[in-house]
Amino acid sequence: MANKPTPKKSAVTETTAAETSKTTKKRAAKKAAGAKAKAAAGTATAAPTKATPAPPAPETTAKPLLPRIRAGEETAALRPMPLVHAFTRAEPSTTVTAPPESMAQPAPARKAKPTPKPKPAPAPAAEPSAKAPEQPTTSRDRGPEPEPTPEDRPDSGYQPEPEPHPEPQHEPPPPSAYHEHRPSLFIVQITPEMAPVAKVGGLADVVFGLSRELAIRGNHVEIILPKYDTLRYDHIYELHEVYRDLWVPWYEGAVHCTVYFGFVHDRKCFFIEPHSHDNFFNRGGIYGFADDVFRYAFFSRAAMEFLWKAGKHPDIIHCHDWQTALVPVFLYEFYQQLGMTHPRVCLTIHNYKHQGVTGAELLRATGLHQPERFFDRLRMGDNTHKNALNLLKAGVVYSNFITTVSPRYAFETKDGGQGFGLEPTLHTHHMKYGGVVNGIDYDVWNPEVDHHLPVPYGVDNIDAKYDNKRALRHRLMLADNEKPIVAFIGRLDPQKGLDLVRHAIFYSLEHGAQFVLLGSSPDQQINNDFWGLKHMLNDSPDCHLEIGFDEDLSHLIYAGADIMLVPSQFEPCGLTQLIALRYGTIPVVRTVGGLADTVFDKDFSDRPLHERNGYRFDNYDPPGLESALGRAIDCYYQFPEHFRELMKNAMRSDYSWNHPGQDYLNIYDFIRNR
Ligand code: ADP
C-alpha cells in the first residue's frame, strides 16, 4: 500500500467536538478504540508545486459579445443563441455560454432607420403561425401605438393606480468600476430562495453568487424574496419597513402586504410579507405545502405589484424556476398595459422536474380571467394534462430569454427526454434558450479563507487539507486511519441517485474507504430509510450518516473528504462537485447534465492531463458506479502522486461566477437590444 499523508496534528477545538450529535457520541468509545487500533503511519506525499489557483479576475476588458440590433433588423439578425454551446466542449475554466462567433458578427447589412429605437421583445413568442399577444410599448420606444384590443386587455377587474414611489434612499450608488466598458443595468431578481437566509438547494446559492458578481461588474442589483418566518434573520442587516401598504390583487379583492428592506451580506433585498389568513409564508418551512402553487403565484404578483407601485423600472427582471415563472405573464398581461414597458425578463430553470401544474382556480386567483386564452397550449396549457395549467411552461413562453444551468442540461431537456413534458415548448422557443453553468461564490467557498475550517489551505499548502480531514474524523468520531473518505452531500431526493448512494456506502466500506453522508429530505419515508441505514451502520468506525441540514458541517466535509460522490439520475448543474473541486476533493460523478460539463475523467477524458479533475461513469447501475469509484479509491492507494495532481487540477480550475456572470450580462444585453 502506498504512502498516504498522515495528519500532523488534530486541529479540532473543544467547540467542534461538542457539536457532535448525540447518536454519534454513543458510539464514541467504540470508535475511539477502532481509531487507535487503526491509526496509520505514513508521510505526506510529494510537496505541492508552486502553482497558484487562478483568482476570479475582474472583467476589465469585458465587452458585450452580441451585436446591437437595430429596430427593424431583429428578425433577420437573431440566431439561436447559447444552445449552440451545448454541443461544444466547454473549457474547464471557461464554461462560457456566450454566443458563438457567428453571433458576434454584425447584423446583415441593412440600412438602419435614422432614429432606431429598441423594440420590446415579443412576449409569448409562440410558434410563428400562432398569434402572439399584443406588446404595448411606450411612446418613447416606438411612438404612438394602437390601443390594445379588448381581447388583450387584462381582465382582472382591478386597475391599480399608478403610484410611483421613490426608491429607498439608503442604498449606495452602484459601483462604477466597469462603467467605461458597458452601461450599468438595473437588475431585479425575483426568487423563492437566496442563501443563506432562505436556502433549500442550489438555486439559493446561485441567486446569492450571481447577484454579487453582477454588482461587482457595476450593475445595480436588487432581490425580492418572500418574508418567510424561517428566514435566517441573523444574516439580515438593517431590516426595516419600506412600503407599509402594498395591496396585491388576489381573487376579487386585494391582500394587504408590507415590504421590508435589508442587506444580506451586501445584497440589497426586499422581503414581502402578506397579511392574510392564508398565512402564505409563515409555515415553518419553505416548500411542501398543498397550496404551494398559489403561495408562489401570489408572491410573483406581489413582487410585480411592488415594482410597479414603487416606481421601479428595471432593465432586467431575472426570475427563477416555476415559483416565479408567472412574473413575465403578469408583466405582459397586466403591467405593460399600465406603462411598465421597459423591463425584459430572463427566466432561469434550475430543475425541470418541478413545474407548478395546477387547475383553473389559479386564473381566478390571479386575475387572468380568460380560460380559453390561458389554457391554450401555446401559452400556459400543460402539454400532458389537458385541463391543467403549467406555470413553468408559461415562464418559457412569456420570458424574453430562458436559461438552464448547464449547456448539457439544455440539450438534455430539449432533445434528450429530460424536459418532463416541456420538450415541444422548448423546441418552439429554442431561439431564446441556452445553458450557463453555475458558478460558486468564492467568498463563501474558498478553503484559503473559509472560517468554518480549523486549518485553511490552498493549492500551495495542500497538506493542510489533511488537518481538516482529521478534524472531520474527530467531529464525526470516525477512526483516524489511512483510508480515504468518500462523501455525499445533498438533498435525499431520488434525483440524486439514492440507491447508488446506498450501494456506494457498502462498496466504500468493503474497499478500504470511509463514508460520510450529509443529507435530508422533506419525504419522511426517505428520511426513515436513511435513519434505518444509520442505525445499521452505527457501530462502524468508518461510517457516519448525518441526516439533516448543516451548512457548517458541509464546509468541513468538503475540506476533509478525499472523494465527493455525485451519482445523480439527472443533474441540471450540481454545485457539490464544483465546491468539491474548489476544496481539492475529487468528484466521482455520473455523466449527466452539469456534471458532464464540469468533471473530466482522469483516465478516459480526451482533455489534456492538467484539465482532468475527477472520475465519471455513464450507466446508472452499481457496476457503473463501481467502475468510477473503484478507480478513484485505487488511485488514492496505488498512485498517490497522481491523486495529488488531480487534486491540484481540481483546485486550479475556475468555477467562480466570473465567466457565468459575463454570460448572463451577454444575455441581458441580447434581450435588451432586441
Ligand atoms: P440541488 O440544487 O439539486 O439541491 P445542488 O448540488 O445544485 O443541488 O446544490 C446543493 C447545495 O446545497 C450545495 O451547496 C450543498 O452543499 C447544499 N446542501 C445540500 N444538502 C445539504 C445539507 N443536508 N446540509 C448542508 N448543505 C447541503
XYZ file of C-alpha atoms and ligand atoms in Angstrom:
701
model
C 0.000 0.000 0.000
C 1.398 3.351 -0.973
C 2.273 6.089 1.404
C -0.513 8.337 2.352
C -0.441 11.648 4.105
C -0.698 11.433 7.826
C -2.377 14.324 9.545
C 0.147 16.246 11.551
C -1.880 17.302 14.486
C -5.519 17.366 15.403
C -6.912 20.821 14.919
C -10.241 20.096 16.466
C -11.378 22.502 19.099
C -13.480 21.834 22.151
C -16.381 23.556 20.482
C -16.189 21.414 17.395
C -16.178 18.255 19.385
C -19.083 19.450 21.457
C -21.194 19.795 18.338
C -21.097 16.107 17.660
C -24.517 14.515 17.595
C -25.835 12.502 20.467
C -26.080 9.371 18.424
C -22.501 9.638 17.446
C -21.382 10.173 20.998
C -22.981 6.905 21.965
C -20.570 5.027 19.870
C -17.624 7.251 20.612
C -15.937 4.759 22.858
C -16.136 2.045 20.277
C -14.862 4.223 17.504
C -12.088 5.647 19.584
C -10.868 2.120 20.168
C -11.052 1.443 16.453
C -9.281 4.680 15.781
C -6.365 3.823 17.999
C -6.048 0.387 16.548
C -6.056 1.666 13.016
C -4.134 4.886 13.259
C -1.850 4.703 10.333
C 1.677 5.843 9.999
C 2.839 7.430 6.796
C 4.249 10.550 5.379
C 2.788 13.132 3.149
C 3.406 12.605 -0.497
C 5.404 14.903 -2.726
C 5.393 18.556 -1.866
C 2.934 20.683 -3.759
C 4.130 22.620 -6.751
C 4.316 26.373 -6.787
C 1.288 26.805 -8.998
C -1.295 29.219 -7.718
C -5.025 28.980 -8.218
C -6.429 31.295 -10.824
C -8.193 34.114 -8.977
C -11.500 35.293 -10.332
C -10.048 38.141 -12.320
C -12.212 41.210 -12.755
C -13.505 41.558 -16.253
C -11.940 44.867 -17.045
C -11.945 44.017 -20.708
C -15.445 42.636 -20.769
C -17.348 43.593 -23.861
C -20.787 42.557 -24.939
C -20.258 39.783 -27.442
C -23.513 40.339 -29.194
C -24.230 42.872 -31.835
C -26.523 45.697 -31.063
C -29.544 45.003 -33.190
C -31.446 47.927 -34.505
C -35.161 48.211 -34.800
C -36.395 46.503 -37.899
C -33.377 44.264 -38.118
C -34.081 41.946 -35.284
C -35.803 39.240 -37.244
C -33.001 38.909 -39.716
C -30.238 39.275 -37.188
C -31.295 36.919 -34.452
C -29.845 33.467 -34.431
C -30.306 30.605 -31.997
C -28.250 31.615 -29.009
C -26.294 29.801 -26.360
C -27.835 26.422 -27.022
C -25.250 26.079 -29.732
C -22.794 25.903 -26.912
C -24.488 22.809 -25.604
C -22.943 20.849 -28.389
C -19.458 22.183 -27.986
C -16.964 21.222 -25.378
C -16.551 23.936 -22.819
C -13.123 24.763 -21.472
C -12.900 23.782 -17.832
C -12.093 27.275 -16.796
C -14.306 28.936 -19.349
C -17.628 27.207 -19.448
C -18.959 30.262 -21.141
C -22.230 30.080 -22.872
C -21.606 33.174 -24.815
C -22.886 33.157 -28.327
C -20.636 31.572 -30.877
C -18.502 33.741 -33.082
C -21.136 33.827 -35.759
C -23.438 35.511 -33.275
C -20.983 38.281 -32.717
C -20.935 39.322 -36.330
C -22.795 42.452 -37.222
C -26.314 42.001 -38.378
C -26.772 41.522 -42.105
C -26.011 44.698 -43.967
C -29.252 46.502 -43.975
C -29.645 50.204 -43.550
C -30.751 51.160 -40.095
C -33.575 53.599 -39.739
C -32.475 57.120 -38.948
C -33.645 57.036 -35.340
C -33.550 53.432 -34.312
C -35.375 52.580 -31.095
C -35.192 49.310 -29.219
C -38.297 47.304 -29.589
C -39.590 45.288 -26.658
C -39.222 41.616 -27.374
C -42.449 39.844 -28.143
C -43.686 38.207 -25.010
C -45.306 34.845 -25.569
C -43.435 34.157 -28.772
C -45.404 31.109 -29.651
C -44.964 29.256 -32.895
C -44.549 31.531 -35.861
C -48.032 30.728 -37.003
C -49.550 31.483 -33.639
C -50.918 34.881 -32.823
C -48.568 36.417 -30.286
C -50.106 38.625 -27.635
C -50.010 42.327 -28.323
C -46.991 44.152 -26.978
C -47.866 47.617 -25.889
C -44.834 49.823 -25.647
C -44.007 53.264 -24.528
C -44.219 56.112 -26.935
C -40.614 56.742 -26.004
C -39.747 53.399 -27.521
C -41.935 53.154 -30.523
C -44.047 56.225 -30.842
C -47.815 56.111 -30.541
C -49.179 52.619 -30.770
C -52.730 51.474 -31.325
C -54.632 50.735 -28.145
C -54.590 47.078 -27.209
C -57.679 45.317 -28.384
C -60.227 44.421 -25.714
C -59.127 40.829 -26.069
C -55.670 41.795 -24.991
C -56.605 43.936 -22.053
C -56.154 42.456 -18.613
C -59.393 41.266 -17.217
C -58.504 41.242 -13.578
C -61.238 43.618 -12.571
C -58.512 45.538 -10.798
C -56.677 48.514 -12.223
C -54.064 49.692 -9.764
C -53.436 53.396 -9.631
C -50.039 54.375 -10.852
C -48.438 55.417 -7.584
C -44.758 55.666 -8.237
C -42.822 55.966 -5.008
C -39.258 56.999 -4.764
C -36.893 54.129 -4.252
C -35.418 53.740 -0.797
C -32.654 56.256 -0.450
C -30.294 54.334 1.765
C -28.723 52.289 -0.978
C -25.316 53.329 -2.213
C -24.954 54.121 -5.884
C -23.787 51.212 -7.965
C -20.029 50.846 -8.264
C -18.595 52.312 -11.402
C -15.617 50.033 -11.998
C -16.871 48.835 -15.348
C -18.878 51.784 -16.481
C -16.483 52.782 -19.151
C -16.900 49.387 -20.811
C -20.612 48.789 -20.742
C -23.694 50.534 -19.488
C -24.815 49.666 -15.995
C -28.057 47.726 -15.789
C -30.733 47.786 -13.127
C -31.421 44.115 -12.445
C -34.092 42.754 -10.128
C -34.011 39.113 -9.144
C -37.362 37.712 -8.049
C -36.719 34.450 -6.284
C -38.155 31.992 -3.770
C -34.702 31.285 -2.267
C -31.449 33.005 -1.548
C -28.530 31.739 0.505
C -28.040 31.928 3.374
C -31.349 33.412 4.513
C -33.705 31.052 2.679
C -31.927 28.041 1.263
C -33.280 24.698 0.164
C -30.872 23.866 -2.647
C -28.542 25.210 -5.293
C -30.985 27.882 -6.504
C -30.331 29.770 -3.286
C -26.571 29.770 -3.879
C -26.991 30.830 -7.486
C -29.035 33.905 -6.626
C -26.567 34.890 -3.915
C -23.457 34.394 -6.051
C -24.793 35.773 -9.312
C -26.136 38.905 -7.631
C -22.743 39.675 -6.196
C -20.983 39.126 -9.494
C -23.414 41.385 -11.335
C -22.976 44.084 -8.715
C -19.176 43.829 -8.881
C -19.478 44.436 -12.597
C -21.140 47.761 -11.968
C -24.797 46.843 -12.184
C -27.451 47.760 -9.668
C -28.954 44.562 -8.319
C -31.961 44.141 -6.067
C -33.527 40.917 -4.890
C -37.156 40.285 -3.945
C -37.986 37.384 -1.651
C -40.959 36.246 0.418
C -40.644 37.176 4.072
C -40.638 33.628 5.422
C -40.865 33.148 9.143
C -37.912 30.801 8.759
C -35.584 33.411 7.261
C -32.123 33.417 8.824
C -32.630 36.845 10.347
C -29.145 36.734 11.816
C -27.859 37.269 8.258
C -30.093 40.260 7.506
C -28.745 43.670 8.403
C -30.690 46.892 8.895
C -34.006 45.208 8.241
C -36.733 47.813 8.171
C -40.105 48.549 6.664
C -40.011 50.431 3.357
C -43.515 50.032 1.984
C -46.248 49.617 4.518
C -49.398 49.357 2.450
C -48.934 47.305 -0.650
C -52.279 45.955 -1.830
C -51.853 42.950 -4.070
C -54.745 41.897 -6.316
C -55.940 38.441 -5.346
C -59.248 36.855 -6.354
C -61.858 39.581 -6.385
C -60.109 41.700 -3.793
C -56.600 42.518 -2.706
C -54.274 41.338 0.049
C -52.523 43.801 2.276
C -48.737 43.380 2.333
C -45.781 45.111 3.916
C -42.410 45.267 2.229
C -39.152 45.268 4.169
C -35.647 46.069 3.059
C -32.422 44.667 4.444
C -28.881 43.826 3.443
C -27.856 40.183 3.225
C -24.082 40.333 3.089
C -24.274 43.466 0.925
C -27.062 42.148 -1.294
C -29.978 44.541 -1.353
C -33.073 42.559 -0.518
C -36.764 43.324 -0.314
C -38.955 40.942 1.650
C -42.682 40.821 1.008
C -44.930 39.986 3.937
C -48.597 39.352 3.200
C -51.124 39.895 5.972
C -53.772 37.343 5.197
C -55.208 34.326 6.889
C -53.726 32.201 4.126
C -50.547 32.695 6.086
C -48.549 32.099 2.936
C -45.029 32.375 4.302
C -45.412 31.642 7.999
C -45.453 27.896 7.743
C -42.205 26.921 9.422
C -40.751 25.816 6.075
C -40.250 26.957 2.524
C -41.854 24.291 0.300
C -44.000 21.226 0.706
C -47.477 22.675 1.217
C -50.605 21.731 -0.707
C -51.122 25.292 -1.903
C -47.533 25.950 -2.985
C -48.657 26.947 -6.470
C -50.918 29.603 -5.011
C -48.349 30.801 -2.482
C -45.841 31.495 -5.222
C -48.365 32.791 -7.722
C -49.253 35.300 -5.054
C -45.623 36.116 -4.398
C -44.988 36.668 -8.111
C -47.952 39.008 -8.356
C -46.901 40.808 -5.194
C -43.358 41.299 -6.481
C -44.632 42.812 -9.714
C -47.120 44.991 -7.888
C -44.317 46.209 -5.646
C -42.104 47.092 -8.614
C -44.964 48.981 -10.146
C -46.067 50.819 -7.049
C -42.506 51.650 -6.054
C -41.871 53.141 -9.469
C -39.085 50.723 -10.236
C -38.465 50.055 -13.894
C -35.602 47.576 -14.021
C -33.812 46.854 -17.252
C -33.893 43.168 -16.424
C -36.139 41.065 -14.232
C -34.456 37.753 -13.572
C -36.754 35.114 -12.158
C -36.149 31.534 -11.141
C -37.992 28.235 -11.556
C -41.730 27.653 -11.620
C -42.238 29.567 -8.395
C -41.648 32.889 -10.119
C -42.409 31.865 -13.699
C -45.666 33.839 -13.643
C -43.713 37.085 -13.361
C -43.370 37.561 -17.138
C -47.009 36.590 -17.580
C -48.084 39.302 -15.174
C -45.674 41.757 -16.760
C -47.006 41.256 -20.257
C -50.645 40.681 -19.382
C -51.078 43.433 -16.776
C -48.227 45.773 -16.139
C -47.243 46.584 -19.701
C -50.771 47.861 -20.154
C -50.133 50.207 -17.282
C -46.918 51.553 -18.738
C -44.265 49.185 -17.430
C -42.806 48.542 -20.831
C -39.144 48.788 -20.029
C -38.171 45.516 -18.292
C -37.135 42.389 -20.124
C -37.381 39.037 -18.405
C -34.826 36.269 -18.103
C -36.051 33.031 -16.526
C -33.549 30.538 -15.187
C -34.791 26.981 -14.823
C -32.830 25.129 -12.185
C -34.777 21.882 -12.424
C -37.470 20.773 -14.863
C -38.838 18.180 -12.505
C -40.958 20.723 -10.672
C -43.207 22.767 -12.940
C -46.120 24.072 -10.893
C -49.006 22.294 -12.566
C -52.444 23.368 -11.413
C -56.036 23.945 -12.442
C -58.352 26.762 -13.480
C -58.626 28.119 -9.945
C -55.274 29.815 -10.487
C -56.781 32.044 -13.140
C -59.438 33.274 -10.741
C -56.896 33.903 -8.014
C -54.505 35.856 -10.207
C -56.993 37.758 -12.336
C -56.013 36.034 -15.565
C -59.680 35.736 -16.416
C -59.576 34.257 -19.877
C -59.500 30.463 -19.633
C -59.636 29.888 -23.374
C -56.646 32.186 -23.792
C -54.503 30.808 -20.982
C -55.381 27.122 -21.352
C -54.179 27.423 -24.918
C -51.252 25.044 -25.475
C -49.316 27.936 -26.933
C -49.488 29.756 -23.624
C -49.983 28.055 -20.269
C -51.866 24.851 -21.160
C -49.923 21.842 -19.867
C -48.516 19.655 -22.627
C -49.523 16.433 -20.897
C -52.690 17.084 -18.903
C -55.497 18.519 -20.926
C -57.164 20.581 -18.235
C -54.112 21.789 -16.425
C -52.061 24.949 -16.430
C -48.299 24.767 -16.255
C -46.505 27.688 -14.631
C -43.036 26.768 -15.802
C -44.289 26.464 -19.341
C -45.882 29.896 -19.017
C -42.495 31.227 -17.989
C -40.860 29.675 -21.040
C -43.476 31.119 -23.366
C -43.581 34.626 -21.915
C -39.935 35.261 -20.975
C -37.581 37.062 -23.299
C -34.884 34.512 -22.606
C -34.734 31.195 -20.772
C -31.584 29.716 -19.394
C -30.942 26.487 -17.668
C -27.928 25.807 -15.549
C -25.626 23.962 -17.923
C -25.333 23.575 -21.699
C -25.570 19.810 -21.410
C -28.809 20.042 -19.417
C -30.156 22.495 -22.006
C -29.577 19.802 -24.592
C -30.935 17.000 -22.398
C -34.134 18.887 -21.635
C -34.860 19.863 -25.210
C -33.657 16.784 -27.050
C -32.658 14.163 -24.519
C -36.004 13.330 -22.951
C -35.278 15.183 -19.692
C -37.730 18.027 -20.179
C -40.547 16.419 -18.171
C -43.020 17.116 -20.970
C -41.770 20.567 -21.953
C -39.718 19.350 -24.929
C -42.131 20.647 -27.596
C -42.302 24.033 -25.896
C -38.511 24.239 -25.769
C -38.343 23.385 -29.439
C -40.783 26.138 -30.234
C -38.751 28.618 -28.198
C -35.279 27.327 -28.945
C -34.233 30.725 -30.287
C -34.274 32.119 -26.775
C -32.977 29.108 -24.855
C -29.492 28.235 -23.658
C -27.363 26.892 -20.827
C -24.988 28.682 -18.486
C -23.019 26.622 -15.973
C -23.489 27.933 -12.463
C -20.595 29.401 -10.586
C -19.880 29.188 -6.906
C -19.249 32.131 -4.653
C -15.535 32.117 -3.929
C -16.082 34.368 -0.922
C -18.092 31.588 0.663
C -16.428 28.528 -0.828
C -12.734 29.146 -0.548
C -10.570 26.849 1.578
C -7.970 29.594 1.908
C -10.272 31.823 3.945
C -13.144 29.561 4.977
C -13.781 30.371 8.632
C -15.578 27.059 9.103
C -12.281 25.235 8.707
C -9.877 24.691 11.551
C -6.947 24.967 9.135
C -7.193 26.972 5.908
C -5.361 25.641 2.883
C -4.830 26.223 -0.801
C -3.146 24.572 -3.722
C 0.226 25.730 -2.389
C -0.197 24.143 1.034
C -2.416 21.266 0.176
C -1.099 19.202 3.081
C -3.165 21.322 5.439
C -6.223 19.671 3.915
C -5.303 16.630 5.981
C -5.632 18.617 9.188
C -9.215 19.232 8.162
C -9.612 15.547 7.403
C -8.545 14.833 10.940
C -10.909 17.440 12.284
C -13.754 15.908 10.346
C -12.974 12.484 11.719
C -12.756 13.868 15.202
C -16.076 15.658 14.869
C -17.853 12.599 13.470
C -15.996 10.140 15.707
C -14.512 8.265 12.806
C -11.407 6.156 13.101
C -8.207 8.006 12.306
C -6.608 5.656 9.806
C -5.039 5.617 6.365
C -8.314 5.327 4.472
C -9.744 7.845 2.027
C -13.025 9.481 2.989
C -15.786 9.242 0.406
C -18.556 11.802 0.998
C -22.041 12.582 -0.225
C -23.743 15.928 0.478
C -27.158 16.691 -0.905
C -30.894 16.534 -0.762
C -32.038 12.965 -0.215
C -34.110 13.021 -3.359
C -34.351 10.136 -5.830
C -32.912 12.546 -8.406
C -29.622 12.378 -6.519
C -29.267 8.641 -7.144
C -30.122 7.435 -3.661
C -29.962 3.734 -4.488
C -26.442 4.258 -5.823
C -25.564 6.263 -2.731
C -26.631 3.308 -0.581
C -24.621 0.979 -2.762
C -21.602 3.277 -2.554
C -21.672 3.246 1.249
C -21.219 -0.517 1.391
C -18.863 -0.591 -1.566
C -16.616 2.030 0.058
C -16.554 0.248 3.398
C -15.677 -3.025 1.681
C -12.941 -1.433 -0.421
C -10.919 0.268 2.263
C -12.631 3.658 2.403
C -14.641 5.578 4.963
C -18.001 7.099 4.114
C -19.663 10.304 5.298
C -23.160 11.388 4.287
C -24.895 14.692 4.984
C -28.406 14.993 3.658
C -32.066 15.381 4.402
C -35.392 15.038 2.715
C -38.841 16.532 3.197
C -40.111 13.000 2.481
C -40.406 11.228 5.806
C -40.173 7.792 4.230
C -36.806 8.587 2.696
C -35.569 10.070 5.948
C -36.696 6.952 7.791
C -34.870 4.721 5.325
C -31.653 6.595 5.920
C -32.189 6.583 9.673
C -32.523 2.794 9.393
C -29.255 2.665 7.486
C -27.622 4.903 10.052
C -28.642 2.575 12.875
C -27.441 -0.432 10.934
C -24.008 1.153 10.490
C -23.908 2.745 13.895
C -21.029 0.663 15.148
C -18.816 1.100 12.136
C -15.795 3.269 12.920
C -15.581 4.110 9.221
C -19.042 5.459 8.500
C -21.148 8.384 9.592
C -24.530 9.379 8.209
C -25.789 12.790 9.317
C -29.473 13.183 8.499
C -30.270 16.882 8.486
C -29.220 20.189 7.004
C -25.996 21.596 8.402
C -24.200 24.294 6.452
C -21.248 24.436 8.856
C -20.638 20.720 8.743
C -20.888 20.754 4.955
C -17.837 23.054 4.780
C -15.807 20.698 6.936
C -16.855 17.712 4.831
C -15.888 19.448 1.594
C -12.486 20.172 3.118
C -11.950 16.910 4.976
C -13.147 14.355 2.443
C -10.959 12.942 -0.327
C -13.682 11.916 -2.762
C -17.106 13.511 -3.365
C -19.768 11.266 -4.812
C -22.494 12.710 -7.081
C -24.250 9.743 -8.736
C -27.351 11.641 -9.884
C -30.036 10.252 -12.157
C -30.119 13.714 -13.654
C -28.329 16.862 -12.535
C -29.113 20.258 -14.047
C -25.797 21.693 -12.889
C -24.797 20.463 -9.470
C -22.937 22.622 -7.019
C -21.495 19.891 -4.842
C -18.955 18.815 -7.455
C -17.978 22.459 -8.087
C -17.453 23.116 -4.394
C -15.617 19.815 -4.025
C -13.263 20.788 -6.859
C -12.507 24.053 -5.125
C -11.608 22.155 -1.947
C -9.428 19.615 -3.768
C -11.909 16.826 -3.112
C -12.090 14.594 -6.144
C -15.567 14.273 -7.641
C -16.891 10.904 -8.779
C -19.946 11.723 -10.856
C -22.373 10.320 -13.346
C -22.023 11.703 -16.867
C -25.182 13.792 -16.908
C -26.116 17.474 -17.067
C -23.742 19.923 -15.458
C -21.676 17.078 -14.017
C -20.616 16.179 -17.535
C -19.823 19.816 -18.290
C -17.545 20.271 -15.297
C -15.868 16.964 -14.387
C -13.347 15.380 -16.752
C -12.299 11.788 -16.218
C -8.727 11.149 -15.175
C -8.398 8.053 -17.346
C -10.794 8.482 -20.235
C -11.188 12.174 -20.968
C -9.777 13.445 -24.234
C -8.696 16.632 -22.460
C -5.085 17.434 -21.633
C -3.909 15.841 -18.400
C -3.859 19.110 -16.484
C -7.567 19.628 -17.157
C -8.674 16.262 -15.824
C -10.151 16.583 -12.402
C -12.228 13.550 -11.404
C -13.945 10.321 -12.363
C -17.114 9.720 -14.360
C -19.411 6.829 -15.106
C -22.233 6.583 -17.613
C -24.582 3.790 -16.622
C -26.944 4.317 -13.768
C -26.316 0.991 -12.056
C -23.978 -0.480 -9.420
C -21.358 -1.695 -11.930
C -21.313 1.792 -13.457
C -20.762 3.390 -10.084
C -18.101 0.858 -9.119
C -16.211 1.471 -12.356
C -15.558 5.058 -11.286
C -15.498 4.860 -7.501
C -13.243 1.818 -7.637
C -10.748 3.658 -9.842
C -10.761 6.638 -7.507
C -10.088 4.520 -4.419
C -7.407 2.521 -6.245
C -5.692 5.680 -7.407
C -5.713 7.059 -3.867
C -3.902 3.993 -2.570
C -1.745 2.956 -5.501
C -0.830 6.213 -7.236
C -0.946 8.890 -4.552
C 1.103 11.287 -6.689
C -1.475 11.027 -9.454
C -4.243 11.562 -6.959
C -2.440 14.622 -5.691
C -2.105 16.007 -9.214
C -5.815 15.526 -9.694
C -6.427 17.497 -6.506
C -4.299 20.343 -7.793
C -6.015 20.316 -11.174
C -9.329 20.494 -9.374
C -8.284 23.411 -7.187
C -6.842 25.369 -10.095
C -9.938 25.271 -12.264
C -12.054 28.409 -12.151
C -15.690 27.766 -11.349
C -16.266 31.157 -9.813
C -19.017 33.463 -11.083
C -16.505 35.243 -13.267
C -17.451 33.533 -16.530
C -21.138 32.860 -15.857
C -21.523 36.470 -14.745
C -20.311 37.634 -18.135
C -22.546 35.096 -19.868
C -25.614 36.438 -18.098
C -24.664 40.006 -18.969
C -24.390 38.967 -22.614
C -27.854 37.510 -22.414
C -29.217 40.626 -20.724
C -27.663 42.778 -23.444
C -29.107 40.482 -26.067
C -32.667 40.775 -24.813
C -32.377 44.469 -24.073
C -31.257 45.135 -27.603
C -33.893 43.090 -29.359
P -29.834 20.918 -5.657
O -29.983 22.344 -6.063
O -30.454 19.945 -6.595
O -30.238 20.670 -4.240
P -27.003 21.403 -5.939
O -25.845 20.469 -5.996
O -27.178 22.325 -7.082
O -28.284 20.532 -5.683
O -26.879 22.326 -4.626
C -26.885 21.766 -3.370
C -26.365 22.794 -2.383
O -26.978 22.566 -1.127
C -24.878 22.668 -2.147
O -24.388 23.952 -1.775
C -24.804 21.711 -0.968
O -23.612 21.871 -0.228
C -26.004 22.155 -0.177
N -26.626 21.098 0.624
C -27.442 20.108 0.190
N -27.844 19.354 1.223
C -27.265 19.862 2.320
C -27.304 19.517 3.709
N -28.021 18.482 4.149
N -26.604 20.269 4.575
C -25.877 21.317 4.133
N -25.810 21.704 2.858
C -26.495 20.990 1.951
